[in-house]
Coordinates of C-alpha atoms in Angstrom, one line a residue:
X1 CA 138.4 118.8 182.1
X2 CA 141.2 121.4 182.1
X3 CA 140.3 124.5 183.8
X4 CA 143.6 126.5 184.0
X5 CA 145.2 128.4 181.4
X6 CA 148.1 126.1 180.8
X7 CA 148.4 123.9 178.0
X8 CA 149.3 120.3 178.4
X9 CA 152.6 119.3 178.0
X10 CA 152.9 118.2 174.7
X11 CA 153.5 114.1 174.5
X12 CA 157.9 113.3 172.4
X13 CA 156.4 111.8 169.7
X14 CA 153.4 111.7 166.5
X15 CA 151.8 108.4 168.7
X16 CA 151.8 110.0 172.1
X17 CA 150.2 113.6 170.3
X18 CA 147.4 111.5 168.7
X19 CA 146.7 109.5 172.1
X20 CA 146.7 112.9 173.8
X21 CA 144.2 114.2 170.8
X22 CA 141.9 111.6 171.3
X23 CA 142.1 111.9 175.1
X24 CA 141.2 115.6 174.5
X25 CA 137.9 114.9 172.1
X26 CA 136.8 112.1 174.7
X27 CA 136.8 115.1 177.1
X28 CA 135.3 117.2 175.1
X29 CA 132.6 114.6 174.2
X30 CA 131.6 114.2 177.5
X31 CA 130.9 117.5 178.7
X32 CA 131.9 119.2 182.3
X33 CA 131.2 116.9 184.3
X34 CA 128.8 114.2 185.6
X35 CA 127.5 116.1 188.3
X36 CA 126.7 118.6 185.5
X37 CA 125.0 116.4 183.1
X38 CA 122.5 114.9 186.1
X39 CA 121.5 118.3 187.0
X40 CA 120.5 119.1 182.9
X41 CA 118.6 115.5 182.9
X42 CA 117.0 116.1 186.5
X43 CA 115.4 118.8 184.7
X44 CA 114.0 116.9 181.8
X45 CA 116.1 117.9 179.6
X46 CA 118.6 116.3 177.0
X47 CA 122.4 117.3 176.8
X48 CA 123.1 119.6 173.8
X49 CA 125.4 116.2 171.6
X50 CA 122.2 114.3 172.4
X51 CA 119.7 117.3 170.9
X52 CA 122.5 117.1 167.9
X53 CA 122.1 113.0 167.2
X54 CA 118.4 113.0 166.6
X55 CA 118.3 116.1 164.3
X56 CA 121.1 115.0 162.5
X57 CA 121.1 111.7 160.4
X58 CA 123.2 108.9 161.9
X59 CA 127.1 109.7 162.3
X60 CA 127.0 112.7 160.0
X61 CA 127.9 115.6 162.5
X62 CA 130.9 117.4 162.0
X63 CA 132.2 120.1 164.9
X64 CA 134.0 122.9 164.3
X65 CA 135.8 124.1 166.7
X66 CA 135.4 122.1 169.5
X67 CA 138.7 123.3 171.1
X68 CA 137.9 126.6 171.4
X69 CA 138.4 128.3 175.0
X70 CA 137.6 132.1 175.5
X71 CA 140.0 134.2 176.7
X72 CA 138.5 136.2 179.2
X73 CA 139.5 137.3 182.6
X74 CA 138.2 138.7 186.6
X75 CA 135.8 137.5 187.8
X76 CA 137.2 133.8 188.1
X77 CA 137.1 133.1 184.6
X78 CA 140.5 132.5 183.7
X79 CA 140.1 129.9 186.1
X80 CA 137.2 128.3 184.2
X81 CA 138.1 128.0 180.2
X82 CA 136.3 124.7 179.5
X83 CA 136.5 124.0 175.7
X84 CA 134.0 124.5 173.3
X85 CA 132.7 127.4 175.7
X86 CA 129.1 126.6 176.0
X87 CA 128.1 125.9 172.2
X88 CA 128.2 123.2 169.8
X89 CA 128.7 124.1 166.2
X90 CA 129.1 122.0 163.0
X91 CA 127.1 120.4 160.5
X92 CA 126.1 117.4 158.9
X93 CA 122.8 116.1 157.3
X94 CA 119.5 115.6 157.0
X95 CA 117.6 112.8 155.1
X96 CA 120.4 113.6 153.0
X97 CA 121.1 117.1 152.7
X98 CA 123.5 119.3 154.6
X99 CA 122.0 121.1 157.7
X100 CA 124.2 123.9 159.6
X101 CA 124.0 123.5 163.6
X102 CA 124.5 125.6 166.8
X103 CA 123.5 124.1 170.1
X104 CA 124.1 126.0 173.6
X105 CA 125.2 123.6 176.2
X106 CA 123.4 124.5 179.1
X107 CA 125.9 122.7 181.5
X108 CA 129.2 124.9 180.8
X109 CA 128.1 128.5 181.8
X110 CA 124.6 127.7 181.7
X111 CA 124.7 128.3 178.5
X112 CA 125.5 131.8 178.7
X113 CA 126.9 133.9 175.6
X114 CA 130.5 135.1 175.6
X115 CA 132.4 136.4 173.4
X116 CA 134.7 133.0 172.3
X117 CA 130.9 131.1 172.6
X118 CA 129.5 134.5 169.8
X119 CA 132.2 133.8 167.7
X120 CA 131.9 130.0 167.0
X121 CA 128.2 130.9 166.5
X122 CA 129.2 133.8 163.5
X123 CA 131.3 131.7 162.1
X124 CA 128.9 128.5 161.6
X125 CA 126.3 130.9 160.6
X126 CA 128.7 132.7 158.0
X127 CA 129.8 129.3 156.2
X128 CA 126.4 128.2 156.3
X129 CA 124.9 131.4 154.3
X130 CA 127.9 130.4 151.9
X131 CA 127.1 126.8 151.7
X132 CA 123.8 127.6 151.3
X133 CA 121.8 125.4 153.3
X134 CA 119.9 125.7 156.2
X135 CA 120.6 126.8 159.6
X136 CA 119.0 125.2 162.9
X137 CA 119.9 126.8 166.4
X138 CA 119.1 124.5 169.1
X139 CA 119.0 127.3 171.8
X140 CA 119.0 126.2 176.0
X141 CA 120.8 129.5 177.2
X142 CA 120.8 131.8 180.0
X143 CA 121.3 135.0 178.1
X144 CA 124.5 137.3 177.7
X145 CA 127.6 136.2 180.0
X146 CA 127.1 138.7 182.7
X147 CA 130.7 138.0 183.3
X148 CA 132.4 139.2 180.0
X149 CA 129.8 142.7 180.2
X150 CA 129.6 144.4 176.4
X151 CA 131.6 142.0 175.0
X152 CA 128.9 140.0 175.2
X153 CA 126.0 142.0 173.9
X154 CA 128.3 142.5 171.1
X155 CA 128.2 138.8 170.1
X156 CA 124.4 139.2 169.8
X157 CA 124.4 142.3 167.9
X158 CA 126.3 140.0 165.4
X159 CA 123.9 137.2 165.5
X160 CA 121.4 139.1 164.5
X161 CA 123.0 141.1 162.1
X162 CA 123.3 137.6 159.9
X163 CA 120.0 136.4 160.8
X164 CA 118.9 139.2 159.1
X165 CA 121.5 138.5 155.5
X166 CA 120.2 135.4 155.7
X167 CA 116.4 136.0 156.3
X168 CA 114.6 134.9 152.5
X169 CA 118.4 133.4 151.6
X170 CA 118.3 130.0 153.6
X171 CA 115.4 128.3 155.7
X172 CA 116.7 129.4 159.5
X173 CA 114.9 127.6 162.4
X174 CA 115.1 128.0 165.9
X175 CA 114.1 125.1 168.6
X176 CA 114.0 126.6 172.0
X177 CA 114.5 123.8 174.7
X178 CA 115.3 126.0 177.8
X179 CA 114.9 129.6 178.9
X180 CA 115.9 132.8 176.3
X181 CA 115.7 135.5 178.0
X182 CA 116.4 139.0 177.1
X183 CA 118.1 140.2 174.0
X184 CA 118.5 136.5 173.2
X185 CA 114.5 136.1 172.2
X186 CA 115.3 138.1 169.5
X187 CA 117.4 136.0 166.9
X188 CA 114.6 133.3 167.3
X189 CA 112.2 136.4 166.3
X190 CA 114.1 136.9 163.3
X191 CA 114.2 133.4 161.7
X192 CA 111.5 131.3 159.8
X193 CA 110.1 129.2 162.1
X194 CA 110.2 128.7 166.0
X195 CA 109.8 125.1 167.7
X196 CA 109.1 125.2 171.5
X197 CA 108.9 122.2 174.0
X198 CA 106.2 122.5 177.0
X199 CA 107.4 123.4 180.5
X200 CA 111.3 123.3 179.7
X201 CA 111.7 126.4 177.3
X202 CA 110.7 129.9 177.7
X203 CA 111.0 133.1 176.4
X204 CA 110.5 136.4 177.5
X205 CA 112.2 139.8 177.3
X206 CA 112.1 140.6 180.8
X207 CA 111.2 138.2 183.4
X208 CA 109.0 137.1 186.0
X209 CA 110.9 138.6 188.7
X210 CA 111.2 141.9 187.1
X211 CA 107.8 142.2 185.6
X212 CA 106.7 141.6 189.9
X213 CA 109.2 144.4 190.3
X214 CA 107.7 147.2 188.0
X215 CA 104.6 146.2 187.6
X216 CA 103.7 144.1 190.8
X217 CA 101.9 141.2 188.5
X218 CA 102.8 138.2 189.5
X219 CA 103.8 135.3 187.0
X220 CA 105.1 131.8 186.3
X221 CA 107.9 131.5 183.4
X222 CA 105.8 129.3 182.0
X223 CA 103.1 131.7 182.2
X224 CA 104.5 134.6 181.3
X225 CA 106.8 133.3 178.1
X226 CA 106.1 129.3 177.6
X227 CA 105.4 127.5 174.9
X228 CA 101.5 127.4 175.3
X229 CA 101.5 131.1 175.6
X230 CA 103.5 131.8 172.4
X231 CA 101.6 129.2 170.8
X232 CA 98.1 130.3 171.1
X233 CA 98.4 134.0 172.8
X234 CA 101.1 136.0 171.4
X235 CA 102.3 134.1 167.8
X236 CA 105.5 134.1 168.8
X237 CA 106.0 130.0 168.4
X238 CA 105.3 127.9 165.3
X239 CA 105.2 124.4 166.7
X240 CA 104.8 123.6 170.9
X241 CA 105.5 120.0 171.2
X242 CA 105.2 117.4 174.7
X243 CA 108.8 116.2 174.6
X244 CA 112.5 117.1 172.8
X245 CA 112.7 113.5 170.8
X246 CA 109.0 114.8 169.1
X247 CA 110.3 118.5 168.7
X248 CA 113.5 117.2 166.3
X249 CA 111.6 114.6 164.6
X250 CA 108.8 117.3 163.4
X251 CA 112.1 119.9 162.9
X252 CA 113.7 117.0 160.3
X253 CA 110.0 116.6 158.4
X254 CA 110.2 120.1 158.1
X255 CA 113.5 120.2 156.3
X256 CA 112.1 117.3 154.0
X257 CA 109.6 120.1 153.1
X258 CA 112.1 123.1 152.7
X259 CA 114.9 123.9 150.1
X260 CA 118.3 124.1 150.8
X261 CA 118.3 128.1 149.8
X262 CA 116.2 130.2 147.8
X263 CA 117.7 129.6 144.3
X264 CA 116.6 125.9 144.5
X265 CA 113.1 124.6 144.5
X266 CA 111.7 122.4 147.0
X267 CA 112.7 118.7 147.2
X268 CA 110.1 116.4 145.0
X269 CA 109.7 113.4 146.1
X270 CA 107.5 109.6 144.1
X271 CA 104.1 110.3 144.9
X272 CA 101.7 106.9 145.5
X273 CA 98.5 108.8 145.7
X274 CA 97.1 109.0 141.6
X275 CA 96.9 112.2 140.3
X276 CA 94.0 112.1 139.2
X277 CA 92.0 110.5 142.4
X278 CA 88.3 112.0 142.6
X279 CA 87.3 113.4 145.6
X280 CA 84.0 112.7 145.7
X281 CA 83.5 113.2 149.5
X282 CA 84.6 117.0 149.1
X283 CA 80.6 117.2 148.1
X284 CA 79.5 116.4 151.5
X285 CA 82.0 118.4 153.5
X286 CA 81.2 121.3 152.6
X287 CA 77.8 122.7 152.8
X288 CA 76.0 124.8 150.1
X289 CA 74.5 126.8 152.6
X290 CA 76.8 129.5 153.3
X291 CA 75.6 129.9 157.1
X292 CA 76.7 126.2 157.9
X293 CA 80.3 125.6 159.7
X294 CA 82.6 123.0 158.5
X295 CA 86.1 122.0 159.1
X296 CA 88.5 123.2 156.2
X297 CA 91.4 120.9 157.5
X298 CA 89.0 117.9 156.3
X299 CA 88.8 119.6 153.0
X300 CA 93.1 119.9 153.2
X301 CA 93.2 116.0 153.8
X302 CA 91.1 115.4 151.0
X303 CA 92.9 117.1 148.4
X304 CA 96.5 116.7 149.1
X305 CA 99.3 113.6 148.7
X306 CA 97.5 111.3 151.5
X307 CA 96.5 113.5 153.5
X308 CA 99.6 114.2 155.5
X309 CA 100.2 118.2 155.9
X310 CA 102.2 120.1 158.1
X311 CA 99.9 122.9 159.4
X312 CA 102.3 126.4 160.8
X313 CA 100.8 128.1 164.2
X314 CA 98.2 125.2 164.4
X315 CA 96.9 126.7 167.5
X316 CA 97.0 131.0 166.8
X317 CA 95.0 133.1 164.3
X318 CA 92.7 129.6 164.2
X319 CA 90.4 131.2 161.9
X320 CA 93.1 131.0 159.2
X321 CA 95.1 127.9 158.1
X322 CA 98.6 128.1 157.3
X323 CA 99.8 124.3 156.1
X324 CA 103.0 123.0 153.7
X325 CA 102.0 119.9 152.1
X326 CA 102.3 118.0 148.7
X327 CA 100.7 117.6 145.5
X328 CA 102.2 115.0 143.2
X329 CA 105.1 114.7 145.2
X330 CA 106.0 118.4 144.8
X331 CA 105.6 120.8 148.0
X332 CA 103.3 123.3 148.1
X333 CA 101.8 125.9 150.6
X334 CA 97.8 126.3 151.8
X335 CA 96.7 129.4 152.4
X336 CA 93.1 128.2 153.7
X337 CA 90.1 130.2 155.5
X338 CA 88.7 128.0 158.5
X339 CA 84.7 128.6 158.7
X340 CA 84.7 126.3 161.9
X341 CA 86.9 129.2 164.1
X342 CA 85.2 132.9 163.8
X343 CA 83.3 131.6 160.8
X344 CA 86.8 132.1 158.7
X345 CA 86.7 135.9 158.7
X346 CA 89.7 137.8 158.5
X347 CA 91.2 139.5 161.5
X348 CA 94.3 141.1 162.9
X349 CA 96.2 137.7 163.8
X350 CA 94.8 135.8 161.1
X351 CA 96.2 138.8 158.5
X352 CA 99.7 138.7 160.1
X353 CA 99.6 134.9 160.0
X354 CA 99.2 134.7 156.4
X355 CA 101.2 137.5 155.6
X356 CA 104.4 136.1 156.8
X357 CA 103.3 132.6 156.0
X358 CA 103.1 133.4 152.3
X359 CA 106.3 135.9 152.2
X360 CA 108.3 132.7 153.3
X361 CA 106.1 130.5 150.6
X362 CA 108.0 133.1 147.8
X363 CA 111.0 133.2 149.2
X364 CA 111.5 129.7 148.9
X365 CA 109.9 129.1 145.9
X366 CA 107.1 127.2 147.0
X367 CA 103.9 127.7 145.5
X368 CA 100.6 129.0 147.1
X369 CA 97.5 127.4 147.1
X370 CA 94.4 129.5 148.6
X371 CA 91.2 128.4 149.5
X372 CA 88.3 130.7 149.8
X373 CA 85.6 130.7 151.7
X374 CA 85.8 134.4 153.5
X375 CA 82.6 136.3 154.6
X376 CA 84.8 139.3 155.1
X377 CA 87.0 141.3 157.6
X378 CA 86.3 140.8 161.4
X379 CA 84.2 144.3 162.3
X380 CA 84.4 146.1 165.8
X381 CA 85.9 149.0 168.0
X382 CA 88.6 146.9 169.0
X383 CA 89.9 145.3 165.1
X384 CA 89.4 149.3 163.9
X385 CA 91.9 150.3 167.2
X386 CA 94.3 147.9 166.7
X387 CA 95.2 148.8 163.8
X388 CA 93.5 146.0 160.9
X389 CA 93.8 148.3 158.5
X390 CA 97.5 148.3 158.1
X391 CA 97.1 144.6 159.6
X392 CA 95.4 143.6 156.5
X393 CA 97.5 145.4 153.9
X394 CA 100.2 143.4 155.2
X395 CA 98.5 139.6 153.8
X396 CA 97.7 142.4 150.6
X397 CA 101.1 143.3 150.2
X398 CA 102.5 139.8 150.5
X399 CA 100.2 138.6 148.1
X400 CA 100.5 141.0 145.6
X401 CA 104.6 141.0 145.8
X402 CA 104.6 137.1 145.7
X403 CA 106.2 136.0 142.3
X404 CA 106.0 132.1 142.8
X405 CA 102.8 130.4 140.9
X406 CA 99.8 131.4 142.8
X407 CA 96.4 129.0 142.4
X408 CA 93.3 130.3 144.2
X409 CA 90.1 128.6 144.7
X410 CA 86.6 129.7 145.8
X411 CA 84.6 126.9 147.3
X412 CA 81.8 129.0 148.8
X413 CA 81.6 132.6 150.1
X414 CA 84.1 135.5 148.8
X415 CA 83.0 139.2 150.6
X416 CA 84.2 142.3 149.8
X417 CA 88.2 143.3 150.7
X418 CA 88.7 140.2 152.3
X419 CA 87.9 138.4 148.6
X420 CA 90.1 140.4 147.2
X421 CA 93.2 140.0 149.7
X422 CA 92.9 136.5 149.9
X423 CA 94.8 136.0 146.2
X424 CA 92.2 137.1 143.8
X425 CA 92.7 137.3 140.4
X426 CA 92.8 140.9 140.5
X427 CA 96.0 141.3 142.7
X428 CA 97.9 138.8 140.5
X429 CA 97.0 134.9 140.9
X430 CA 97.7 133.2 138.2
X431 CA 94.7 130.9 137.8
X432 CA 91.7 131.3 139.7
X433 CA 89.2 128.4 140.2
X434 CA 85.6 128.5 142.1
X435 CA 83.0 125.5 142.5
X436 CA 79.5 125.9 141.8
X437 CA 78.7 126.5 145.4
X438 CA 80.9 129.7 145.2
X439 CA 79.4 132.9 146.2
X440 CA 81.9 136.2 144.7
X441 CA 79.9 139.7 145.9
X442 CA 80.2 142.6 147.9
X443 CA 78.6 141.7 150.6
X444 CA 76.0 139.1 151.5
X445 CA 72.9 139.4 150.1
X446 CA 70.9 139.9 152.9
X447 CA 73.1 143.2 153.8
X448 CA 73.1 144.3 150.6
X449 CA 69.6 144.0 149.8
X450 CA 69.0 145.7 153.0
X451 CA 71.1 148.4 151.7
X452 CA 69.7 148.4 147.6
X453 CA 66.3 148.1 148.8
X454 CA 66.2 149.7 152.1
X455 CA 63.5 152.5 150.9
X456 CA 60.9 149.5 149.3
X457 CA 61.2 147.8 152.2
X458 CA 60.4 150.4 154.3
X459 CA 57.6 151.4 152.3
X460 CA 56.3 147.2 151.9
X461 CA 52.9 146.4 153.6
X462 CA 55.2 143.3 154.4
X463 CA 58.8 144.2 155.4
X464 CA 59.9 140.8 155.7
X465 CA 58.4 139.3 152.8
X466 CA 59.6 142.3 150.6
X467 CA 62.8 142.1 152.2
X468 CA 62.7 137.8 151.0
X469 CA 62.4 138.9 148.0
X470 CA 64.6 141.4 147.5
X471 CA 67.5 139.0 148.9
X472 CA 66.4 136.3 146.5
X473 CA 66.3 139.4 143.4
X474 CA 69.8 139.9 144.6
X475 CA 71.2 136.9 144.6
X476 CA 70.0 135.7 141.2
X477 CA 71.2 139.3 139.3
X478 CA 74.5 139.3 141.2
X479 CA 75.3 136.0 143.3
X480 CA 75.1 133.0 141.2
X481 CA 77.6 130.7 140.7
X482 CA 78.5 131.9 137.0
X483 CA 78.5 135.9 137.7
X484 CA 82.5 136.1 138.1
X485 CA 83.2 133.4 135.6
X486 CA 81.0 135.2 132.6
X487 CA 82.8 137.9 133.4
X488 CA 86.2 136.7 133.2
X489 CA 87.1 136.7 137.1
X490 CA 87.0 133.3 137.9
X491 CA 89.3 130.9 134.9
X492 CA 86.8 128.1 135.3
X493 CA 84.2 126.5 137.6
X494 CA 85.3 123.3 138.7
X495 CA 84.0 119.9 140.0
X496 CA 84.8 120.0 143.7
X497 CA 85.7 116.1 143.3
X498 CA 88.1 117.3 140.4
X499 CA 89.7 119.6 142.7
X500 CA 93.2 117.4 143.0
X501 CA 93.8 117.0 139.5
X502 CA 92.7 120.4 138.4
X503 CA 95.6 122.0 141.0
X504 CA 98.1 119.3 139.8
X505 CA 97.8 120.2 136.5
X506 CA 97.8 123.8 136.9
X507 CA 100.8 123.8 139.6
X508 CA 102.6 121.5 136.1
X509 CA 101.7 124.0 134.0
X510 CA 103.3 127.2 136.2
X511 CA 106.5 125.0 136.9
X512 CA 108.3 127.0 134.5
X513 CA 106.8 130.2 135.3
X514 CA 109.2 133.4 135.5
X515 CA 108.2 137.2 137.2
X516 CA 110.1 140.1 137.1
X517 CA 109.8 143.2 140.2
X518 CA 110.6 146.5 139.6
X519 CA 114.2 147.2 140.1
X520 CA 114.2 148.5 143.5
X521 CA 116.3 148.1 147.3
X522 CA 113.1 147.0 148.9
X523 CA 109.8 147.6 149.5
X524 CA 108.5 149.5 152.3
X525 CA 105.5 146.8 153.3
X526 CA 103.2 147.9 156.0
X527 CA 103.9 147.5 159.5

């Protein structure tokens, strides 16, 4: 590759320019070197053109700029000016549609941000927020070029300035298959949705070495920002897959799911499951007995186009599921409590989950499904500290600003504030459905009755038995399966087997819907 500042002499005539062209894109094709290349597979790791190939549909990439050499000097850099300066940038398509693409090239650099390598990145970001289609950064880089100093950190600053005009404009979506360290972690932080591949990509804003340094704890990379840790510990990562060639597959079926941009809907797609299939199993899996766990994914399968779903932070907050899926062929997303984790209350992590979960549902127009089955906000010392109260009003606030067609379902319990924050009819859904097994109240009816009735209890020759039948007083007056619906609450109690047609319907129904906010900047949701 040519390393030097001069520019090859150019060849007397049109043939020998277009041999030398092509000579010139062969090098470029192939990278640095070989020595280079075996050093980025010793690691388990594929080159960034070979990242590009399996998100991309066959043959479709197109580079821009791959000629471009930055400019820089000191430090022995104008002795090193390999072209396309450590990042691949183009576009091309998948199943179809046109996908935006920046890939760092961890063997030029290491992958390290300059200002040349900033630049092709601004400008594939620029013309794909004009295209309007979505943006996919496949990111294996070492951070800011130490080499190039503020220059640098100025390339980030203008990274993120566009991550943020295009947040809620086009679907952005980050892959991390090596380390980001530093400032770098934070343009992954500001997109839709973060895909992570174990033991080869980390993130972390400081690392292990300096962490030691200030705080003495010692710490593997893997440990400290891997992608088990921002899977399950901090929320940080969407998806943590085994290998890179799983990673972009599951990164292409979640494109199939997405719109190119906020002013168009979804992609609908023939749907060979009958609309109107029963599901008469739905009566077994879930229990009447509100004290009996079950596994809410199960219900998920049951209901949706056969059973395939693409669940979002599978492993964090499990006690609430996120999931896009389809009905009919036409996407939608599932807001669903999980009574086999924490019995499906409502905590910290499982309020910020949801939150964000259903502020990207609206913002792409895809419609929100939620099913119920809440006993109620997750009580102690430590929830109280941390802050749930504003925690929670974030899933409120989403909710309640959400303008895309809104279904919510009760299949058993339905406590207090959490009922109410999880898409009741009272902050604005625009159908609300229960089964008969469906339990709307304050409170359960063994605290409240222990609350009503605490005095004749107290007083009863038999505390227990009074206290029996005070429950049972309580849940016949207030708890049965008709209270909400009598009082116009609940639009209609539903078969549970009748579930799929009932949300097919309605979701054909709100197709067409159309909501107006107040005319305003922005909110100021809480934080």
């Amino acid at each position: 590759m040519t390393t030097s500042q001069e520019v090859p002499a150019a060849a007397k005539d049109s043939r020998g320019r277009v041999a030398e062209l092509h000579a010139i894109r062969e090098e470029v094709r192939r990278g640095p070197s070989e020595k280079a290349t075996a050093a980025q597979k010793a690691k388990g790791k594929l080159t960034a053109r070979e990242r590009i190939d399996l998100l991309l549909d066959e043959d479709t990439f197109h580079e821009v700029e791959p000629l471009r050499r930055h400019r820089a000097t000191g430090f022995g850099l104008e002795a090193k000016r390999p072209y396309t300066d450590g990042v691949i940038t183009g576009w091309g398509t998948v199943h179809g549609r046109t996908v935006f693409v920046y890939a760092h090239d961890f063997r030029i650099f290491g992958g390290a941000l300059g200002e040349a390598h900033a630049t092709k990145i601004h400008k594939i970001m620029d013309m794909a927020i004009s295209a309007g289609a979505p943006l996919v950064s496949l990111n294996d880089g070492a951070g800011a070029r130490i080499q190039e100093g503020v220059s640098a950190l100025a390339g980030y600053g203008g990274i993120f300035q566009r991550n943020t005009r295009a947040s809620g404009v086009i679907p952005q979506i980050s892959v991390m298959l090596g380390p980001c360290a530093g400032g770098a972690a934070y343009s992954p932080a500001l997109t839709d949705f973060v895909f992570m591949v174990r033991e080869t990509s980390q993130m972390f804003i400081t690392g292990p070495d300096v962490v030691q340094a200030v705080t003495g704890e010692q710490i593997s990379q893997n440990g400290l920002g891997g992608a088990d840790v921002h899977s399950t510990v901090s929320g940080v990562s969407h998806f943590a897959y085994d290998d890179e060639q799983t990673c972009l597959e599951e990164v292409r079926f979640l494109l199939s799911l997405l719109p190119q941009n906020n002013r168009e809907n979804p992609p609908s797609v023939e749907s060979h499951d009958a609309a109107d299939r029963r599901g008469d199993a739905l009566l077994d899996l879930v229990p009447a007995d509100g004290n009996r766990s079950y596994d809410m994914h199960k219900v998920i399968e049951e209901i949706v186009d056969e059973g395939e779903y693409l669940e979002i932070h599978e492993r964090w907050a499990t006690n609430i599921i996120c999931a896009l899926s389809r009905l009919d062929g036409q996407v939608v997303g599932i807001v669903a409590n999980q009574p086999a984790s924490l019995a499906g209350v409502l905590d910290i992590e499982a309020s910020e989950k949801a939150a964000r979960f259903v502020q990207m549902c609206d913002a792409f127009n895809i419609p929100i499904i939620t099913l119920l089955d809440v006993p109620g906000f997750l009580p102690g010392v430590a929830q109280e500290h941390g802050g749930i109260i504003r925690h929670g009003a974030k899933l409120l606030y989403a909710y309640c600003n959400a303008t895309v067609p809104r279904i919510s379902l009760i299949l058993r319990k339905a406590y207090g504030g959490a009922y109410i924050v999880m898409d009741s009819q009272s902050i604005g859904a625009d159908l609300t459905y229960a089964w008969p097994t469906n339990e709307i109240a304050v409170m359960g009816a063994e605290g409240a009755a222990n609350v009503i009735f605490r005095r004749q209890i107290a007083e009863a020759d038999d505390s227990d038995a009074m206290r029996a039948r005070m429950v049972k007083e309580y849940k016949a007056e207030l708890m049965h399966p008709y209270y909400a619906a009598e009082r116009g609450l609940v639009d209609d109690v539903i078969d549970p087997a009748e579930t799929r047609q009932v949300l097919i319907d309605s979701l054909a129904m709100l197709r067409t819907k159309h909501a107006d906010l107040p005319s305003r900047k922005h909110g100021n949701p809480p934080q």
